[in-house]
mmCIF file of N, CA and C in Angstrom:
data_model
loop_
_atom_site.group_PDB
_atom_site.id
_atom_site.type_symbol
_atom_site.label_atom_id
_atom_site.label_comp_id
_atom_site.label_asym_id
_atom_site.label_seq_id
_atom_site.Cartn_x
_atom_site.Cartn_y
_atom_site.Cartn_z
ATOM 1 N N UNK I 13 -0.779 -4.317 -18.758
ATOM 2 C CA UNK I 13 0.463 -4.081 -18.032
ATOM 3 C C UNK I 13 0.324 -2.818 -17.182
ATOM 4 N N UNK I 14 0.769 -2.904 -15.948
ATOM 5 C CA UNK I 14 0.729 -1.760 -15.036
ATOM 6 C C UNK I 14 2.105 -1.588 -14.409
ATOM 7 N N UNK I 15 2.611 -0.382 -14.440
ATOM 8 C CA UNK I 15 3.867 -0.068 -13.766
ATOM 9 C C UNK I 15 3.581 0.823 -12.573
ATOM 10 N N UNK I 16 4.229 0.536 -11.463
ATOM 11 C CA UNK I 16 3.944 1.220 -10.206
ATOM 12 C C UNK I 16 5.215 1.839 -9.640
ATOM 13 N N UNK I 17 5.125 3.097 -9.203
ATOM 14 C CA UNK I 17 6.270 3.783 -8.620
ATOM 15 C C UNK I 17 5.844 4.425 -7.306
ATOM 16 N N UNK I 18 6.490 3.987 -6.217
ATOM 17 C CA UNK I 18 6.168 4.532 -4.901
ATOM 18 C C UNK I 18 7.031 5.744 -4.586
ATOM 19 N N UNK I 19 6.512 6.592 -3.701
ATOM 20 C CA UNK I 19 7.275 7.726 -3.202
ATOM 21 C C UNK I 19 6.756 8.090 -1.822
ATOM 22 N N UNK I 20 7.568 8.856 -1.081
ATOM 23 C CA UNK I 20 7.100 9.379 0.197
ATOM 24 C C UNK I 20 7.661 8.690 1.424
ATOM 25 N N UNK I 21 8.483 7.675 1.248
ATOM 26 C CA UNK I 21 9.070 7.027 2.406
ATOM 27 C C UNK I 21 10.112 7.911 3.067
ATOM 28 N N UNK I 22 10.614 7.452 4.206
ATOM 29 C CA UNK I 22 11.640 8.213 4.892
ATOM 30 C C UNK I 22 11.748 7.814 6.352
ATOM 31 N N UNK I 23 12.383 8.701 7.106
ATOM 32 C CA UNK I 23 12.623 8.470 8.536
ATOM 33 C C UNK I 23 11.683 9.343 9.351
ATOM 34 N N UNK I 24 11.046 8.744 10.338
ATOM 35 C CA UNK I 24 10.134 9.483 11.197
ATOM 36 C C UNK I 24 10.256 8.945 12.620
ATOM 37 N N UNK I 25 9.995 9.792 13.587
ATOM 38 C CA UNK I 25 10.022 9.354 14.977
ATOM 39 C C UNK I 25 8.722 8.638 15.335
ATOM 40 N N UNK I 26 8.793 7.786 16.310
ATOM 41 C CA UNK I 26 7.604 7.077 16.787
ATOM 42 C C UNK I 26 6.514 8.086 17.159
ATOM 43 N N UNK I 27 5.305 7.759 16.741
ATOM 44 C CA UNK I 27 4.184 8.653 16.969
ATOM 45 C C UNK I 27 3.927 9.622 15.823
ATOM 46 N N UNK I 28 4.851 9.677 14.897
ATOM 47 C CA UNK I 28 4.714 10.591 13.770
ATOM 48 C C UNK I 28 3.909 10.008 12.630
ATOM 49 N N UNK I 29 3.872 10.751 11.527
ATOM 50 C CA UNK I 29 3.068 10.368 10.365
ATOM 51 C C UNK I 29 3.894 10.458 9.093
ATOM 52 N N UNK I 30 3.514 9.646 8.136
ATOM 53 C CA UNK I 30 4.070 9.690 6.790
ATOM 54 C C UNK I 30 2.958 9.369 5.807
ATOM 55 N N UNK I 31 3.135 9.857 4.595
ATOM 56 C CA UNK I 31 2.171 9.553 3.538
ATOM 57 C C UNK I 31 2.929 8.977 2.352
ATOM 58 N N UNK I 32 2.582 7.785 1.975
ATOM 59 C CA UNK I 32 3.156 7.153 0.798
ATOM 60 C C UNK I 32 2.216 7.355 -0.390
ATOM 61 N N UNK I 33 2.817 7.545 -1.538
ATOM 62 C CA UNK I 33 2.047 7.658 -2.769
ATOM 63 C C UNK I 33 2.530 6.621 -3.765
ATOM 64 N N UNK I 34 1.646 6.276 -4.672
ATOM 65 C CA UNK I 34 1.997 5.321 -5.718
ATOM 66 C C UNK I 34 1.368 5.800 -7.011
ATOM 67 N N UNK I 35 2.210 6.000 -8.008
ATOM 68 C CA UNK I 35 1.731 6.413 -9.325
ATOM 69 C C UNK I 35 1.744 5.211 -10.253
ATOM 70 N N UNK I 36 0.650 5.006 -10.939
ATOM 71 C CA UNK I 36 0.520 3.857 -11.823
ATOM 72 C C UNK I 36 0.417 4.302 -13.268
ATOM 73 N N UNK I 37 1.027 3.540 -14.134
ATOM 74 C CA UNK I 37 0.866 3.764 -15.567
ATOM 75 C C UNK I 37 0.118 2.591 -16.158
ATOM 76 N N UNK I 38 -0.660 2.847 -17.173
ATOM 77 C CA UNK I 38 -1.456 1.780 -17.761
ATOM 78 C C UNK I 38 -2.890 2.216 -17.897
ATOM 79 N N UNK I 39 -3.507 1.838 -18.958
ATOM 80 C CA UNK I 39 -4.855 2.318 -19.248
ATOM 81 C C UNK I 39 -5.917 1.713 -18.357
ATOM 82 N N UNK I 40 -5.629 0.546 -17.765
ATOM 83 C CA UNK I 40 -6.685 -0.153 -17.044
ATOM 84 C C UNK I 40 -6.525 -0.065 -15.534
ATOM 85 N N UNK I 41 -5.889 0.980 -15.059
ATOM 86 C CA UNK I 41 -5.648 1.127 -13.630
ATOM 87 C C UNK I 41 -6.941 0.990 -12.835
ATOM 88 N N UNK I 42 -8.009 1.566 -13.329
ATOM 89 C CA UNK I 42 -9.231 1.655 -12.547
ATOM 90 C C UNK I 42 -9.875 0.299 -12.277
ATOM 91 N N UNK I 43 -9.513 -0.739 -12.998
ATOM 92 C CA UNK I 43 -10.165 -2.029 -12.781
ATOM 93 C C UNK I 43 -9.454 -2.866 -11.730
ATOM 94 N N UNK I 44 -8.281 -2.432 -11.310
ATOM 95 C CA UNK I 44 -7.487 -3.243 -10.401
ATOM 96 C C UNK I 44 -7.793 -2.958 -8.942
ATOM 97 N N UNK I 45 -7.715 -4.018 -8.151
ATOM 98 C CA UNK I 45 -7.605 -3.845 -6.707
ATOM 99 C C UNK I 45 -6.205 -3.316 -6.433
ATOM 100 N N UNK I 46 -6.115 -2.285 -5.616
ATOM 101 C CA UNK I 46 -4.824 -1.679 -5.298
ATOM 102 C C UNK I 46 -4.556 -1.797 -3.807
ATOM 103 N N UNK I 47 -3.320 -2.017 -3.469
ATOM 104 C CA UNK I 47 -3.022 -2.164 -2.055
ATOM 105 C C UNK I 47 -1.564 -1.956 -1.736
ATOM 106 N N UNK I 48 -1.259 -2.192 -0.478
ATOM 107 C CA UNK I 48 0.104 -2.057 0.021
ATOM 108 C C UNK I 48 0.482 -3.305 0.813
ATOM 109 N N UNK I 49 1.695 -3.767 0.581
ATOM 110 C CA UNK I 49 2.321 -4.817 1.376
ATOM 111 C C UNK I 49 3.580 -4.221 1.980
ATOM 112 N N UNK I 50 4.119 -4.882 2.966
ATOM 113 C CA UNK I 50 5.380 -4.420 3.545
ATOM 114 C C UNK I 50 6.243 -5.603 3.942
ATOM 115 N N UNK I 51 7.532 -5.338 3.993
ATOM 116 C CA UNK I 51 8.474 -6.356 4.432
ATOM 117 C C UNK I 51 9.485 -5.729 5.375
ATOM 118 N N UNK I 52 9.436 -6.172 6.606
ATOM 119 C CA UNK I 52 10.381 -5.697 7.619
ATOM 120 C C UNK I 52 11.672 -6.504 7.539
ATOM 121 N N UNK I 53 12.758 -5.946 8.027
ATOM 122 C CA UNK I 53 14.038 -6.665 7.996
ATOM 123 C C UNK I 53 13.939 -8.025 8.673
ATOM 124 N N UNK I 54 14.338 -9.055 7.966
ATOM 125 C CA UNK I 54 14.342 -10.392 8.531
ATOM 126 C C UNK I 54 12.998 -11.059 8.635
ATOM 127 N N UNK I 55 11.962 -10.430 8.066
ATOM 128 C CA UNK I 55 10.621 -10.987 8.162
ATOM 129 C C UNK I 55 10.026 -11.208 6.785
ATOM 130 N N UNK I 56 8.952 -11.988 6.747
ATOM 131 C CA UNK I 56 8.280 -12.226 5.486
ATOM 132 C C UNK I 56 7.432 -11.023 5.093
ATOM 133 N N UNK I 57 7.189 -10.924 3.810
ATOM 134 C CA UNK I 57 6.333 -9.869 3.315
ATOM 135 C C UNK I 57 4.915 -10.072 3.846
ATOM 136 N N UNK I 58 4.226 -8.986 4.203
ATOM 137 C CA UNK I 58 2.891 -9.120 4.752
ATOM 138 C C UNK I 58 1.933 -8.088 4.162
ATOM 139 N N UNK I 59 0.676 -8.460 4.142
ATOM 140 C CA UNK I 59 -0.387 -7.588 3.671
ATOM 141 C C UNK I 59 -0.589 -6.438 4.649
ATOM 142 N N UNK I 60 -0.820 -5.246 4.105
ATOM 143 C CA UNK I 60 -1.114 -4.077 4.937
ATOM 144 C C UNK I 60 -2.556 -3.614 4.709
ATOM 145 N N UNK I 61 -2.888 -3.320 3.454
ATOM 146 C CA UNK I 61 -4.212 -2.804 3.153
ATOM 147 C C UNK I 61 -4.500 -2.939 1.670
ATOM 148 N N UNK I 62 -5.787 -2.952 1.319
ATOM 149 C CA UNK I 62 -6.183 -2.998 -0.081
ATOM 150 C C UNK I 62 -7.537 -2.337 -0.255
ATOM 151 N N UNK I 63 -7.745 -1.840 -1.469
ATOM 152 C CA UNK I 63 -9.004 -1.192 -1.811
ATOM 153 C C UNK I 63 -9.417 -1.682 -3.192
ATOM 154 N N UNK I 64 -10.671 -2.051 -3.350
ATOM 155 C CA UNK I 64 -11.093 -2.549 -4.659
ATOM 156 C C UNK I 64 -11.236 -1.396 -5.652
ATOM 157 N N UNK I 65 -11.555 -1.735 -6.872
ATOM 158 C CA UNK I 65 -11.508 -0.749 -7.946
ATOM 159 C C UNK I 65 -12.464 0.416 -7.738
ATOM 160 N N UNK I 66 -13.611 0.159 -7.105
ATOM 161 C CA UNK I 66 -14.623 1.199 -6.945
ATOM 162 C C UNK I 66 -14.487 1.965 -5.642
ATOM 163 N N UNK I 67 -13.482 1.598 -4.833
ATOM 164 C CA UNK I 67 -13.260 2.219 -3.517
ATOM 165 C C UNK I 67 -14.365 1.913 -2.530
ATOM 166 N N UNK I 68 -15.211 0.931 -2.855
ATOM 167 C CA UNK I 68 -16.309 0.583 -1.951
ATOM 168 C C UNK I 68 -15.889 -0.395 -0.865
ATOM 169 N N UNK I 69 -14.866 -1.152 -1.127
ATOM 170 C CA UNK I 69 -14.414 -2.159 -0.159
ATOM 171 C C UNK I 69 -12.956 -1.941 0.191
ATOM 172 N N UNK I 70 -12.689 -1.832 1.469
ATOM 173 C CA UNK I 70 -11.345 -1.584 1.957
ATOM 174 C C UNK I 70 -11.005 -2.604 3.042
ATOM 175 N N UNK I 71 -9.766 -3.057 3.028
ATOM 176 C CA UNK I 71 -9.327 -4.074 3.978
ATOM 177 C C UNK I 71 -8.023 -3.608 4.622
ATOM 178 N N UNK I 72 -7.890 -3.902 5.894
ATOM 179 C CA UNK I 72 -6.687 -3.540 6.637
ATOM 180 C C UNK I 72 -6.212 -4.712 7.479
ATOM 181 N N UNK I 73 -4.911 -4.827 7.602
ATOM 182 C CA UNK I 73 -4.353 -5.762 8.574
ATOM 183 C C UNK I 73 -4.681 -5.257 9.974
ATOM 184 N N UNK I 74 -4.881 -6.170 10.896
ATOM 185 C CA UNK I 74 -5.228 -5.770 12.263
ATOM 186 C C UNK I 74 -4.183 -4.846 12.866
ATOM 187 N N UNK I 75 -2.950 -5.037 12.490
ATOM 188 C CA UNK I 75 -1.850 -4.268 13.084
ATOM 189 C C UNK I 75 -1.867 -2.799 12.694
ATOM 190 N N UNK I 76 -2.607 -2.449 11.639
ATOM 191 C CA UNK I 76 -2.604 -1.049 11.190
ATOM 192 C C UNK I 76 -3.986 -0.412 11.251
ATOM 193 N N UNK I 77 -5.013 -1.170 11.598
ATOM 194 C CA UNK I 77 -6.368 -0.624 11.666
ATOM 195 C C UNK I 77 -6.426 0.553 12.619
ATOM 196 N N UNK I 78 -7.091 1.612 12.162
ATOM 197 C CA UNK I 78 -7.228 2.804 12.981
ATOM 198 C C UNK I 78 -6.052 3.754 12.889
ATOM 199 N N UNK I 79 -4.958 3.309 12.259
ATOM 200 C CA UNK I 79 -3.770 4.169 12.130
ATOM 201 C C UNK I 79 -3.460 4.493 10.678
ATOM 202 N N UNK I 80 -3.698 3.547 9.794
ATOM 203 C CA UNK I 80 -3.393 3.717 8.376
ATOM 204 C C UNK I 80 -4.681 3.889 7.586
ATOM 205 N N UNK I 81 -4.614 4.688 6.518
ATOM 206 C CA UNK I 81 -5.761 4.882 5.643
ATOM 207 C C UNK I 81 -5.309 4.832 4.190
ATOM 208 N N UNK I 82 -5.972 3.984 3.419
ATOM 209 C CA UNK I 82 -5.676 3.897 1.993
ATOM 210 C C UNK I 82 -6.692 4.722 1.218
ATOM 211 N N UNK I 83 -6.235 5.312 0.134
ATOM 212 C CA UNK I 83 -7.131 6.060 -0.737
ATOM 213 C C UNK I 83 -6.657 5.892 -2.179
ATOM 214 N N UNK I 84 -7.549 6.141 -3.122
ATOM 215 C CA UNK I 84 -7.161 6.052 -4.524
ATOM 216 C C UNK I 84 -7.898 7.105 -5.328
ATOM 217 N N UNK I 85 -7.274 7.498 -6.415
ATOM 218 C CA UNK I 85 -7.862 8.445 -7.339
ATOM 219 C C UNK I 85 -7.716 7.835 -8.732
ATOM 220 N N UNK I 86 -8.787 7.241 -9.219
ATOM 221 C CA UNK I 86 -8.716 6.564 -10.516
ATOM 222 C C UNK I 86 -8.484 7.541 -11.669
ATOM 223 N N UNK I 87 -8.922 8.777 -11.504
ATOM 224 C CA UNK I 87 -8.715 9.772 -12.561
ATOM 225 C C UNK I 87 -7.240 10.132 -12.693
ATOM 226 N N UNK I 88 -6.511 10.060 -11.593
ATOM 227 C CA UNK I 88 -5.088 10.421 -11.604
ATOM 228 C C UNK I 88 -4.183 9.190 -11.585
ATOM 229 N N UNK I 89 -4.777 7.988 -11.554
ATOM 230 C CA UNK I 89 -3.988 6.758 -11.505
ATOM 231 C C UNK I 89 -3.039 6.738 -10.304
ATOM 232 N N UNK I 90 -3.539 7.107 -9.167
ATOM 233 C CA UNK I 90 -2.701 7.135 -7.977
ATOM 234 C C UNK I 90 -3.418 6.498 -6.789
ATOM 235 N N UNK I 91 -2.632 5.959 -5.881
ATOM 236 C CA UNK I 91 -3.144 5.572 -4.583
ATOM 237 C C UNK I 91 -2.220 6.154 -3.529
ATOM 238 N N UNK I 92 -2.709 6.224 -2.321
ATOM 239 C CA UNK I 92 -1.918 6.782 -1.238
ATOM 240 C C UNK I 92 -2.151 5.963 0.032
ATOM 241 N N UNK I 93 -1.186 6.037 0.909
ATOM 242 C CA UNK I 93 -1.297 5.399 2.209
ATOM 243 C C UNK I 93 -0.909 6.420 3.267
ATOM 244 N N UNK I 94 -1.882 6.871 4.011
ATOM 245 C CA UNK I 94 -1.626 7.788 5.118
ATOM 246 C C UNK I 94 -1.356 6.961 6.364
ATOM 247 N N UNK I 95 -0.196 7.152 6.948
ATOM 248 C CA UNK I 95 0.209 6.367 8.110
ATOM 249 C C UNK I 95 0.392 7.290 9.303
ATOM 250 N N UNK I 96 -0.414 7.081 10.315
ATOM 251 C CA UNK I 96 -0.362 7.883 11.530
ATOM 252 C C UNK I 96 0.046 7.021 12.720
ATOM 253 N N UNK I 97 0.458 7.675 13.773
ATOM 254 C CA UNK I 97 0.854 6.972 15.006
ATOM 255 C C UNK I 97 1.836 5.847 14.701
ATOM 256 N N UNK I 98 2.830 6.163 13.910
ATOM 257 C CA UNK I 98 3.798 5.148 13.501
ATOM 258 C C UNK I 98 4.615 4.652 14.676
ATOM 259 N N UNK I 99 4.919 3.376 14.627
ATOM 260 C CA UNK I 99 5.689 2.720 15.669
ATOM 261 C C UNK I 99 6.917 2.051 15.045
ATOM 262 N N UNK I 100 7.946 1.784 15.848
ATOM 263 C CA UNK I 100 9.147 1.138 15.295
ATOM 264 C C UNK I 100 8.841 -0.155 14.551
ATOM 265 N N UNK I 101 7.826 -0.872 14.973
ATOM 266 C CA UNK I 101 7.486 -2.131 14.293
ATOM 267 C C UNK I 101 6.870 -1.910 12.916
ATOM 268 N N UNK I 102 6.584 -0.668 12.577
ATOM 269 C CA UNK I 102 6.102 -0.358 11.230
ATOM 270 C C UNK I 102 7.258 -0.177 10.250
ATOM 271 N N UNK I 103 8.470 -0.186 10.751
ATOM 272 C CA UNK I 103 9.641 -0.057 9.885
ATOM 273 C C UNK I 103 9.681 -1.201 8.880
ATOM 274 N N UNK I 104 9.728 -0.843 7.602
ATOM 275 C CA UNK I 104 9.680 -1.852 6.551
ATOM 276 C C UNK I 104 9.820 -1.176 5.193
ATOM 277 N N UNK I 105 10.030 -1.992 4.187
ATOM 278 C CA UNK I 105 9.881 -1.528 2.817
ATOM 279 C C UNK I 105 8.422 -1.732 2.439
ATOM 280 N N UNK I 106 7.790 -0.676 1.960
ATOM 281 C CA UNK I 106 6.377 -0.723 1.599
ATOM 282 C C UNK I 106 6.245 -0.799 0.082
ATOM 283 N N UNK I 107 5.436 -1.759 -0.358
ATOM 284 C CA UNK I 107 5.248 -2.007 -1.777
ATOM 285 C C UNK I 107 3.825 -1.678 -2.202
ATOM 286 N N UNK I 108 3.710 -0.976 -3.297
ATOM 287 C CA UNK I 108 2.428 -0.727 -3.938
ATOM 288 C C UNK I 108 2.143 -1.910 -4.855
ATOM 289 N N UNK I 109 0.921 -2.429 -4.792
ATOM 290 C CA UNK I 109 0.609 -3.663 -5.510
ATOM 291 C C UNK I 109 -0.740 -3.549 -6.205
ATOM 292 N N UNK I 110 -0.784 -3.970 -7.439
ATOM 293 C CA UNK I 110 -2.034 -4.001 -8.213
ATOM 294 C C UNK I 110 -2.406 -5.439 -8.502
ATOM 295 N N UNK I 111 -3.689 -5.742 -8.429
ATOM 296 C CA UNK I 111 -4.109 -7.106 -8.700
ATOM 297 C C UNK I 111 -5.597 -7.222 -8.907
ATOM 298 N N UNK I 112 -6.098 -8.443 -8.682
ATOM 299 C CA UNK I 112 -7.513 -8.737 -8.874
ATOM 300 C C UNK I 112 -8.056 -9.426 -7.638
ATOM 301 N N UNK I 113 -9.347 -9.232 -7.406
ATOM 302 C CA UNK I 113 -9.970 -9.906 -6.292
ATOM 303 C C UNK I 113 -10.203 -8.958 -5.145
ATOM 304 N N UNK I 114 -10.452 -9.548 -3.980
ATOM 305 C CA UNK I 114 -10.784 -8.740 -2.816
ATOM 306 C C UNK I 114 -10.115 -9.291 -1.570
ATOM 307 N N UNK I 115 -9.884 -8.423 -0.613
ATOM 308 C CA UNK I 115 -9.374 -8.864 0.668
ATOM 309 C C UNK I 115 -7.876 -9.093 0.672
ATOM 310 N N UNK I 116 -7.348 -9.501 1.829
ATOM 311 C CA UNK I 116 -5.903 -9.701 1.964
ATOM 312 C C UNK I 116 -5.324 -10.724 1.002
ATOM 313 N N UNK I 117 -6.125 -11.639 0.533
ATOM 314 C CA UNK I 117 -5.632 -12.670 -0.368
ATOM 315 C C UNK I 117 -5.804 -12.349 -1.832
ATOM 316 N N UNK I 118 -5.998 -11.089 -2.150
ATOM 317 C CA UNK I 118 -6.239 -10.760 -3.553
ATOM 318 C C UNK I 118 -5.037 -11.115 -4.401
ATOM 319 N N UNK I 119 -5.291 -11.451 -5.651
ATOM 320 C CA UNK I 119 -4.219 -11.874 -6.543
ATOM 321 C C UNK I 119 -3.352 -10.674 -6.878
ATOM 322 N N UNK I 120 -2.081 -10.798 -6.589
ATOM 323 C CA UNK I 120 -1.158 -9.687 -6.794
ATOM 324 C C UNK I 120 -0.425 -9.874 -8.118
ATOM 325 N N UNK I 121 -0.713 -8.982 -9.050
ATOM 326 C CA UNK I 121 -0.165 -9.104 -10.393
ATOM 327 C C UNK I 121 1.055 -8.212 -10.637
ATOM 328 N N UNK I 122 1.026 -7.004 -10.096
ATOM 329 C CA UNK I 122 2.092 -6.036 -10.365
ATOM 330 C C UNK I 122 2.576 -5.412 -9.060
ATOM 331 N N UNK I 123 3.903 -5.282 -8.963
ATOM 332 C CA UNK I 123 4.523 -4.743 -7.755
ATOM 333 C C UNK I 123 5.408 -3.559 -8.107
ATOM 334 N N UNK I 124 5.395 -2.564 -7.223
ATOM 335 C CA UNK I 124 6.374 -1.502 -7.331
ATOM 336 C C UNK I 124 7.696 -1.972 -6.737
ATOM 337 N N UNK I 125 8.700 -1.117 -6.803
ATOM 338 C CA UNK I 125 10.025 -1.485 -6.286
ATOM 339 C C UNK I 125 10.150 -1.275 -4.787
ATOM 340 N N UNK I 126 9.213 -0.551 -4.218
ATOM 341 C CA UNK I 126 9.201 -0.385 -2.779
ATOM 342 C C UNK I 126 9.736 0.956 -2.313
ATOM 343 N N UNK I 127 9.277 1.351 -1.133
ATOM 344 C CA UNK I 127 9.719 2.598 -0.505
ATOM 345 C C UNK I 127 9.987 2.311 0.969
ATOM 346 N N UNK I 128 11.173 2.704 1.429
ATOM 347 C CA UNK I 128 11.576 2.387 2.799
ATOM 348 C C UNK I 128 10.989 3.382 3.788
ATOM 349 N N UNK I 129 10.364 2.844 4.816
ATOM 350 C CA UNK I 129 9.864 3.633 5.941
ATOM 351 C C UNK I 129 10.608 3.173 7.191
ATOM 352 N N UNK I 130 11.242 4.125 7.854
ATOM 353 C CA UNK I 130 11.984 3.818 9.077
ATOM 354 C C UNK I 130 11.412 4.645 10.214
ATOM 355 N N UNK I 131 11.011 3.966 11.289
ATOM 356 C CA UNK I 131 10.443 4.643 12.447
ATOM 357 C C UNK I 131 11.399 4.472 13.621
ATOM 358 N N UNK I 132 11.901 5.569 14.119
ATOM 359 C CA UNK I 132 12.850 5.525 15.227
ATOM 360 C C UNK I 132 12.111 5.655 16.556
ATOM 361 N N UNK I 133 12.666 5.010 17.563
ATOM 362 C CA UNK I 133 12.022 5.038 18.890
ATOM 363 C C UNK I 133 12.527 6.196 19.728
#
């Protein structure tokens, strides 16, 4: 069992930056693929980024490549999402997700409650 709690969301102007954090509880955090999904108002939930357990493989949605960076610290049971050059279309609730597998289609087993990011134009 893994419990996930996100923090760091908020309001930012277009072109600005935000850093989301996710704290995980559970002894087996290090074996999970960790990632972020987001859901914009009126839209379906979508994959943003994921990193496998060893941090050797990282995946990004095309829409965030070059702007967002995922990182994890297995010793501290945390992951982070650094978001730069934010645009209004990045406005969404961002979810921290733990699962198994690799890539955008990795099996998502545990979800946080989400953190709202709002980007004003």
